[in-house]
PDB file of C-alpha atoms in Angstrom:
ATOM      1  CA  UNK A  14     -19.300   3.802  -5.121  1.00  0.00           C
ATOM      2  CA  UNK A  15     -17.184   6.742  -4.147  1.00  0.00           C
ATOM      3  CA  UNK A  16     -14.251   4.649  -2.954  1.00  0.00           C
ATOM      4  CA  UNK A  17     -13.113   1.234  -1.849  1.00  0.00           C
ATOM      5  CA  UNK A  18     -15.101  -0.092   1.105  1.00  0.00           C
ATOM      6  CA  UNK A  19     -14.262  -2.935   3.426  1.00  0.00           C
ATOM      7  CA  UNK A  20     -16.281  -4.762   5.993  1.00  0.00           C
ATOM      8  CA  UNK A  21     -16.197  -5.320   8.812  1.00  0.00           C
ATOM      9  CA  UNK A  22     -13.880  -2.582   9.959  1.00  0.00           C
ATOM     10  CA  UNK A  23     -12.987  -4.509  13.080  1.00  0.00           C
ATOM     11  CA  UNK A  24     -13.102  -8.222  13.729  1.00  0.00           C
ATOM     12  CA  UNK A  25     -12.184 -10.166  16.877  1.00  0.00           C
ATOM     13  CA  UNK A  26     -11.875 -13.861  16.471  1.00  0.00           C
ATOM     14  CA  UNK A  27     -10.929 -16.617  18.845  1.00  0.00           C
ATOM     15  CA  UNK A  28      -7.999 -18.732  17.785  1.00  0.00           C
ATOM     16  CA  UNK A  29      -9.220 -21.453  15.499  1.00  0.00           C
ATOM     17  CA  UNK A  30     -12.227 -19.637  14.174  1.00  0.00           C
ATOM     18  CA  UNK A  31     -12.745 -18.880  10.498  1.00  0.00           C
ATOM     19  CA  UNK A  32     -13.158 -15.294   9.338  1.00  0.00           C
ATOM     20  CA  UNK A  33     -14.263 -13.675   6.100  1.00  0.00           C
ATOM     21  CA  UNK A  34     -13.250 -10.134   5.122  1.00  0.00           C
ATOM     22  CA  UNK A  35     -15.104  -8.295   2.370  1.00  0.00           C
ATOM     23  CA  UNK A  36     -13.834  -5.751  -0.096  1.00  0.00           C
ATOM     24  CA  UNK A  37     -16.024  -3.644  -2.463  1.00  0.00           C
ATOM     25  CA  UNK A  38     -13.695  -2.037  -5.012  1.00  0.00           C
ATOM     26  CA  UNK A  39     -14.448   1.019  -7.020  1.00  0.00           C
ATOM     27  CA  UNK A  40     -17.047   0.183  -9.631  1.00  0.00           C
ATOM     28  CA  UNK A  41     -15.436  -0.882 -12.896  1.00  0.00           C
ATOM     29  CA  UNK A  42     -11.969  -1.406 -11.507  1.00  0.00           C
ATOM     30  CA  UNK A  43     -10.261  -4.343 -13.082  1.00  0.00           C
ATOM     31  CA  UNK A  44      -7.426  -4.928 -10.640  1.00  0.00           C
ATOM     32  CA  UNK A  45      -7.870  -5.841  -7.003  1.00  0.00           C
ATOM     33  CA  UNK A  46      -5.157  -6.330  -4.461  1.00  0.00           C
ATOM     34  CA  UNK A  47      -5.038  -7.605  -0.876  1.00  0.00           C
ATOM     35  CA  UNK A  48      -2.368  -6.510   1.480  1.00  0.00           C
ATOM     36  CA  UNK A  49      -1.603  -7.427   5.091  1.00  0.00           C
ATOM     37  CA  UNK A  50      -0.291  -4.726   7.417  1.00  0.00           C
ATOM     38  CA  UNK A  51       1.136  -5.744  10.817  1.00  0.00           C
ATOM     39  CA  UNK A  52       1.150  -3.175  13.557  1.00  0.00           C
ATOM     40  CA  UNK A  53       3.674  -0.428  12.825  1.00  0.00           C
ATOM     41  CA  UNK A  54       4.786  -1.991   9.578  1.00  0.00           C
ATOM     42  CA  UNK A  55       4.249  -1.366   5.909  1.00  0.00           C
ATOM     43  CA  UNK A  56       1.651  -3.363   4.004  1.00  0.00           C
ATOM     44  CA  UNK A  57       2.726  -6.625   2.400  1.00  0.00           C
ATOM     45  CA  UNK A  58       1.221  -8.038  -0.756  1.00  0.00           C
ATOM     46  CA  UNK A  59      -1.080 -11.080  -0.389  1.00  0.00           C
ATOM     47  CA  UNK A  60      -2.864 -11.689  -3.656  1.00  0.00           C
ATOM     48  CA  UNK A  61      -4.009 -10.061  -6.930  1.00  0.00           C
ATOM     49  CA  UNK A  62      -7.134 -10.404  -9.032  1.00  0.00           C
ATOM     50  CA  UNK A  63      -7.685  -9.250 -12.616  1.00  0.00           C
ATOM     51  CA  UNK A  64     -11.424  -9.285 -12.907  1.00  0.00           C
ATOM     52  CA  UNK A  65     -12.376 -12.724 -11.551  1.00  0.00           C
ATOM     53  CA  UNK A  66      -9.100 -14.437 -12.190  1.00  0.00           C
ATOM     54  CA  UNK A  67      -6.655 -14.729  -9.315  1.00  0.00           C
ATOM     55  CA  UNK A  68      -3.361 -14.247 -11.149  1.00  0.00           C
ATOM     56  CA  UNK A  69      -0.965 -13.994  -8.237  1.00  0.00           C
ATOM     57  CA  UNK A  70      -1.328 -15.535  -4.802  1.00  0.00           C
ATOM     58  CA  UNK A  71       2.356 -15.673  -4.012  1.00  0.00           C
ATOM     59  CA  UNK A  72       1.955 -13.571  -0.870  1.00  0.00           C
ATOM     60  CA  UNK A  73      -0.601 -15.716   0.911  1.00  0.00           C
ATOM     61  CA  UNK A  74       1.222 -16.890   4.056  1.00  0.00           C
ATOM     62  CA  UNK A  75      -0.304 -20.286   4.245  1.00  0.00           C
ATOM     63  CA  UNK A  76      -2.991 -22.533   2.823  1.00  0.00           C
ATOM     64  CA  UNK A  77      -5.290 -21.233   5.546  1.00  0.00           C
ATOM     65  CA  UNK A  78      -5.664 -18.109   3.519  1.00  0.00           C
ATOM     66  CA  UNK A  79      -8.073 -18.108   0.582  1.00  0.00           C
ATOM     67  CA  UNK A  80      -9.368 -15.262  -1.607  1.00  0.00           C
ATOM     68  CA  UNK A  81     -12.018 -15.120  -4.239  1.00  0.00           C
ATOM     69  CA  UNK A  82     -13.668 -12.580  -6.580  1.00  0.00           C
ATOM     70  CA  UNK A  83     -16.218 -14.768  -8.351  1.00  0.00           C
ATOM     71  CA  UNK A  84     -17.987 -12.062 -10.443  1.00  0.00           C
ATOM     72  CA  UNK A  85     -15.071  -9.750 -10.859  1.00  0.00           C
ATOM     73  CA  UNK A  86     -16.248  -7.107  -8.412  1.00  0.00           C
ATOM     74  CA  UNK A  87     -16.618  -7.855  -4.692  1.00  0.00           C
ATOM     75  CA  UNK A  88     -13.793  -9.869  -3.176  1.00  0.00           C
ATOM     76  CA  UNK A  89     -13.613 -11.927  -0.058  1.00  0.00           C
ATOM     77  CA  UNK A  90     -10.534 -12.873   1.941  1.00  0.00           C
ATOM     78  CA  UNK A  91     -11.070 -15.917   4.074  1.00  0.00           C
ATOM     79  CA  UNK A  92      -8.826 -17.118   6.807  1.00  0.00           C
ATOM     80  CA  UNK A  93      -9.410 -20.553   8.246  1.00  0.00           C
ATOM     81  CA  UNK A  94      -8.443 -21.671  11.728  1.00  0.00           C
ATOM     82  CA  UNK A  95      -7.116 -18.278  12.695  1.00  0.00           C
ATOM     83  CA  UNK A  96      -3.865 -17.987  14.596  1.00  0.00           C
ATOM     84  CA  UNK A  97      -2.557 -15.167  16.738  1.00  0.00           C
ATOM     85  CA  UNK A  98       0.050 -14.242  14.060  1.00  0.00           C
ATOM     86  CA  UNK A  99      -2.856 -13.511  11.692  1.00  0.00           C
ATOM     87  CA  UNK A 100      -3.662 -10.385  13.745  1.00  0.00           C
ATOM     88  CA  UNK A 101      -3.161  -7.418  11.424  1.00  0.00           C
ATOM     89  CA  UNK A 102      -4.937  -4.909   9.319  1.00  0.00           C
ATOM     90  CA  UNK A 103      -6.011  -6.294   5.972  1.00  0.00           C
ATOM     91  CA  UNK A 104      -6.071  -3.703   3.235  1.00  0.00           C
ATOM     92  CA  UNK A 105      -7.841  -3.964  -0.093  1.00  0.00           C
ATOM     93  CA  UNK A 106      -6.916  -1.763  -3.089  1.00  0.00           C
ATOM     94  CA  UNK A 107      -8.269  -1.475  -6.568  1.00  0.00           C
ATOM     95  CA  UNK A 108      -7.112  -0.020  -9.827  1.00  0.00           C
ATOM     96  CA  UNK A 109      -8.639   0.679 -13.156  1.00  0.00           C
ATOM     97  CA  UNK A 110      -5.904  -0.857 -15.177  1.00  0.00           C
ATOM     98  CA  UNK A 111      -4.682  -4.418 -15.640  1.00  0.00           C
ATOM     99  CA  UNK A 112      -1.164  -3.542 -14.690  1.00  0.00           C
ATOM    100  CA  UNK A 113      -2.030  -1.686 -11.545  1.00  0.00           C
ATOM    101  CA  UNK A 114      -2.582   1.650 -13.182  1.00  0.00           C
ATOM    102  CA  UNK A 115      -1.063   4.870 -12.118  1.00  0.00           C
ATOM    103  CA  UNK A 116      -2.656   4.608  -8.713  1.00  0.00           C
ATOM    104  CA  UNK A 117      -4.075   2.045  -6.393  1.00  0.00           C
ATOM    105  CA  UNK A 118      -7.057   3.261  -4.359  1.00  0.00           C
ATOM    106  CA  UNK A 119      -7.068   1.773  -0.862  1.00  0.00           C
ATOM    107  CA  UNK A 120      -9.939   0.886   1.462  1.00  0.00           C
ATOM    108  CA  UNK A 121      -9.912   1.737   5.153  1.00  0.00           C
ATOM    109  CA  UNK A 122      -8.896  -1.829   6.071  1.00  0.00           C
ATOM    110  CA  UNK A 123     -10.188  -4.478   8.437  1.00  0.00           C
ATOM    111  CA  UNK A 124      -8.378  -4.793  11.740  1.00  0.00           C
ATOM    112  CA  UNK A 125      -8.379  -8.429  12.719  1.00  0.00           C
ATOM    113  CA  UNK A 126      -7.468  -9.365  16.279  1.00  0.00           C
ATOM    114  CA  UNK A 127      -7.124 -13.090  17.133  1.00  0.00           C
ATOM    115  CA  UNK A 128      -7.350 -13.857  20.830  1.00  0.00           C
TER     116      UNK A 128
ATOM    117  CA  UNK B  13      13.112  -9.174  -5.530  1.00  0.00           C
ATOM    118  CA  UNK B  14      12.708  -5.486  -4.891  1.00  0.00           C
ATOM    119  CA  UNK B  15      13.175  -4.044  -1.397  1.00  0.00           C
ATOM    120  CA  UNK B  16      12.307  -0.589  -0.021  1.00  0.00           C
ATOM    121  CA  UNK B  17      13.966   0.848   3.069  1.00  0.00           C
ATOM    122  CA  UNK B  18      12.903   3.809   5.158  1.00  0.00           C
ATOM    123  CA  UNK B  19      15.573   4.412   7.751  1.00  0.00           C
ATOM    124  CA  UNK B  20      13.697   7.091   9.787  1.00  0.00           C
ATOM    125  CA  UNK B  21      11.060   5.448  12.006  1.00  0.00           C
ATOM    126  CA  UNK B  22       9.913   8.839  13.243  1.00  0.00           C
ATOM    127  CA  UNK B  23      10.330  12.468  12.193  1.00  0.00           C
ATOM    128  CA  UNK B  24       8.981  15.709  13.601  1.00  0.00           C
ATOM    129  CA  UNK B  25       8.597  19.194  12.151  1.00  0.00           C
ATOM    130  CA  UNK B  26       7.284  22.520  13.308  1.00  0.00           C
ATOM    131  CA  UNK B  27       4.223  23.808  11.537  1.00  0.00           C
ATOM    132  CA  UNK B  28       5.162  25.917   8.437  1.00  0.00           C
ATOM    133  CA  UNK B  29       8.655  24.419   8.278  1.00  0.00           C
ATOM    134  CA  UNK B  30      10.104  21.951   5.790  1.00  0.00           C
ATOM    135  CA  UNK B  31      10.837  18.293   6.425  1.00  0.00           C
ATOM    136  CA  UNK B  32      12.388  15.563   4.252  1.00  0.00           C
ATOM    137  CA  UNK B  33      11.613  11.900   4.530  1.00  0.00           C
ATOM    138  CA  UNK B  34      14.181   9.441   3.162  1.00  0.00           C
ATOM    139  CA  UNK B  35      13.685   6.289   1.166  1.00  0.00           C
ATOM    140  CA  UNK B  36      16.106   3.977  -0.609  1.00  0.00           C
ATOM    141  CA  UNK B  37      15.255   0.937  -2.712  1.00  0.00           C
ATOM    142  CA  UNK B  38      16.918  -1.940  -4.405  1.00  0.00           C
ATOM    143  CA  UNK B  39      16.024  -3.290  -7.820  1.00  0.00           C
ATOM    144  CA  UNK B  40      17.611  -4.718 -10.934  1.00  0.00           C
ATOM    145  CA  UNK B  41      14.919  -3.258 -13.140  1.00  0.00           C
ATOM    146  CA  UNK B  42      15.457  -0.114 -15.204  1.00  0.00           C
ATOM    147  CA  UNK B  43      11.863   0.980 -15.512  1.00  0.00           C
ATOM    148  CA  UNK B  44       9.578   1.266 -12.528  1.00  0.00           C
ATOM    149  CA  UNK B  45       7.414   3.619 -10.453  1.00  0.00           C
ATOM    150  CA  UNK B  46       7.940   5.043  -7.040  1.00  0.00           C
ATOM    151  CA  UNK B  47       5.239   6.366  -4.734  1.00  0.00           C
ATOM    152  CA  UNK B  48       4.806   8.106  -1.481  1.00  0.00           C
ATOM    153  CA  UNK B  49       1.589   7.223   0.333  1.00  0.00           C
ATOM    154  CA  UNK B  50       0.184   8.854   3.456  1.00  0.00           C
ATOM    155  CA  UNK B  51      -1.700   6.887   6.023  1.00  0.00           C
ATOM    156  CA  UNK B  52      -3.428   8.991   8.761  1.00  0.00           C
ATOM    157  CA  UNK B  53      -4.546   7.254  11.948  1.00  0.00           C
ATOM    158  CA  UNK B  54      -7.870   6.413  10.267  1.00  0.00           C
ATOM    159  CA  UNK B  55      -5.809   3.961   8.122  1.00  0.00           C
ATOM    160  CA  UNK B  56      -7.081   5.125   4.682  1.00  0.00           C
ATOM    161  CA  UNK B  57      -3.960   5.101   2.536  1.00  0.00           C
ATOM    162  CA  UNK B  58      -3.780   8.099   0.227  1.00  0.00           C
ATOM    163  CA  UNK B  59      -1.419   8.692  -2.678  1.00  0.00           C
ATOM    164  CA  UNK B  60       0.754  11.767  -2.180  1.00  0.00           C
ATOM    165  CA  UNK B  61       2.999  11.694  -5.165  1.00  0.00           C
ATOM    166  CA  UNK B  62       4.296   9.379  -7.847  1.00  0.00           C
ATOM    167  CA  UNK B  63       7.502   9.313  -9.928  1.00  0.00           C
ATOM    168  CA  UNK B  64       8.185   7.394 -13.123  1.00  0.00           C
ATOM    169  CA  UNK B  65      11.758   6.170 -13.251  1.00  0.00           C
ATOM    170  CA  UNK B  66      12.167   7.073 -16.858  1.00  0.00           C
ATOM    171  CA  UNK B  67      11.526  10.732 -16.086  1.00  0.00           C
ATOM    172  CA  UNK B  68      14.504  12.739 -14.976  1.00  0.00           C
ATOM    173  CA  UNK B  69      12.415  15.630 -13.747  1.00  0.00           C
ATOM    174  CA  UNK B  70      11.396  15.360 -10.065  1.00  0.00           C
ATOM    175  CA  UNK B  71       7.679  15.158  -9.458  1.00  0.00           C
ATOM    176  CA  UNK B  72       5.942  17.875  -7.536  1.00  0.00           C
ATOM    177  CA  UNK B  73       2.427  18.229  -6.144  1.00  0.00           C
ATOM    178  CA  UNK B  74       1.789  21.488  -4.443  1.00  0.00           C
ATOM    179  CA  UNK B  75       3.716  21.454  -1.199  1.00  0.00           C
ATOM    180  CA  UNK B  76       5.119  17.981  -1.860  1.00  0.00           C
ATOM    181  CA  UNK B  77       8.174  17.268  -3.965  1.00  0.00           C
ATOM    182  CA  UNK B  78      10.603  14.408  -4.407  1.00  0.00           C
ATOM    183  CA  UNK B  79      14.326  14.126  -4.898  1.00  0.00           C
ATOM    184  CA  UNK B  80      14.753  11.124  -7.208  1.00  0.00           C
ATOM    185  CA  UNK B  81      18.297   9.911  -7.594  1.00  0.00           C
ATOM    186  CA  UNK B  82      18.105   6.911  -9.870  1.00  0.00           C
ATOM    187  CA  UNK B  83      21.773   5.936  -9.759  1.00  0.00           C
ATOM    188  CA  UNK B  84      21.802   6.086  -5.939  1.00  0.00           C
ATOM    189  CA  UNK B  85      18.366   4.402  -5.755  1.00  0.00           C
ATOM    190  CA  UNK B  86      17.161   7.143  -3.475  1.00  0.00           C
ATOM    191  CA  UNK B  87      13.704   8.680  -3.410  1.00  0.00           C
ATOM    192  CA  UNK B  88      13.124  11.295  -0.707  1.00  0.00           C
ATOM    193  CA  UNK B  89       9.953  13.293  -0.052  1.00  0.00           C
ATOM    194  CA  UNK B  90      10.089  16.962   0.877  1.00  0.00           C
ATOM    195  CA  UNK B  91       7.109  18.585   2.589  1.00  0.00           C
ATOM    196  CA  UNK B  92       7.198  22.344   2.509  1.00  0.00           C
ATOM    197  CA  UNK B  93       5.107  24.715   4.711  1.00  0.00           C
ATOM    198  CA  UNK B  94       4.089  21.694   6.885  1.00  0.00           C
ATOM    199  CA  UNK B  95       0.562  21.703   8.171  1.00  0.00           C
ATOM    200  CA  UNK B  96      -1.047  19.948  11.097  1.00  0.00           C
ATOM    201  CA  UNK B  97      -2.981  17.790   8.682  1.00  0.00           C
ATOM    202  CA  UNK B  98       0.253  16.417   7.280  1.00  0.00           C
ATOM    203  CA  UNK B  99       0.757  14.352  10.473  1.00  0.00           C
ATOM    204  CA  UNK B 100       0.539  10.720   9.482  1.00  0.00           C
ATOM    205  CA  UNK B 101       2.565   7.581   8.692  1.00  0.00           C
ATOM    206  CA  UNK B 102       4.285   7.959   5.319  1.00  0.00           C
ATOM    207  CA  UNK B 103       5.187   4.981   3.130  1.00  0.00           C
ATOM    208  CA  UNK B 104       7.497   4.827   0.231  1.00  0.00           C
ATOM    209  CA  UNK B 105       6.477   2.172  -2.324  1.00  0.00           C
ATOM    210  CA  UNK B 106       7.918   0.565  -5.426  1.00  0.00           C
ATOM    211  CA  UNK B 107       6.071  -0.838  -8.398  1.00  0.00           C
ATOM    212  CA  UNK B 108       7.500  -2.559 -11.403  1.00  0.00           C
ATOM    213  CA  UNK B 109       6.407  -1.311 -14.776  1.00  0.00           C
ATOM    214  CA  UNK B 110       6.721  -4.772 -16.222  1.00  0.00           C
ATOM    215  CA  UNK B 111       3.322  -4.660 -17.774  1.00  0.00           C
ATOM    216  CA  UNK B 112       3.804  -7.764 -19.893  1.00  0.00           C
ATOM    217  CA  UNK B 113       5.295  -9.757 -17.071  1.00  0.00           C
ATOM    218  CA  UNK B 114       3.942 -11.033 -13.780  1.00  0.00           C
ATOM    219  CA  UNK B 115       4.280  -8.005 -11.510  1.00  0.00           C
ATOM    220  CA  UNK B 116       0.677  -6.982 -12.053  1.00  0.00           C
ATOM    221  CA  UNK B 117       1.378  -3.710 -10.388  1.00  0.00           C
ATOM    222  CA  UNK B 118       1.688  -4.925  -6.850  1.00  0.00           C
ATOM    223  CA  UNK B 119       3.344  -2.474  -4.467  1.00  0.00           C
ATOM    224  CA  UNK B 120       6.344  -3.154  -2.340  1.00  0.00           C
ATOM    225  CA  UNK B 121       6.319  -0.874   0.710  1.00  0.00           C
ATOM    226  CA  UNK B 122       8.919   0.431   3.106  1.00  0.00           C
ATOM    227  CA  UNK B 123       8.481   0.186   6.886  1.00  0.00           C
ATOM    228  CA  UNK B 124       7.053   3.711   7.144  1.00  0.00           C
ATOM    229  CA  UNK B 125       7.987   6.990   8.834  1.00  0.00           C
ATOM    230  CA  UNK B 126       5.716   8.546  11.436  1.00  0.00           C
ATOM    231  CA  UNK B 127       5.584  12.264  10.906  1.00  0.00           C
ATOM    232  CA  UNK B 128       4.578  14.533  13.798  1.00  0.00           C
ATOM    233  CA  UNK B 129       3.798  18.201  13.180  1.00  0.00           C
ATOM    234  CA  UNK B 130       4.132  20.563  16.128  1.00  0.00           C
ATOM    235  CA  UNK B 131       1.980  23.702  16.230  1.00  0.00           C
TER     236      UNK B 131
END
């Protein structure tokens, strides 16, 4: 595709519900990153995939957060039993290189609101 | 761990004027990359300019240039001839160049600076 796409763009969840956020990276990109961006703040790293392997999940805030990329392309970030503090924009980025490349290309993000 | 600090929550500039956004960072590494990203209200993050730490020459991209002071760990962005379309949130970001290590190229962002451009 022309760029990184994410769906849904907006998601409202009631506290305690599970949500799944999808990221379609640029075709052929090896590296995929998830970031969490709280309102008015800079993005914070959540997790990293190199192809289908999740090599770094040190930024996931709790065991309620789970990410996968089973075929090395599309990735899903799942949040179980959502809490109000999970409200944020979730950004996905991809890069053509294993080490992040010279540029990460970002998607438009999914704004999650937990009520 | 690396940290990135942007001390200007908001800045404003008149159209056609010049504005400088500040960024400082802390790292023990000697080789790394620094970036400025622009995030308009639509939220799509766009790369503005990148600087490799091993390069002494400051990066420039058209109206955008940086002042990279490695010893001071400072990385400011200068926007010349500001345009209405420059209005956005600007983020400074750091990336380790430790290709053989475990950084994997993840970005560490500052808190951002909201830039307003007045006509």
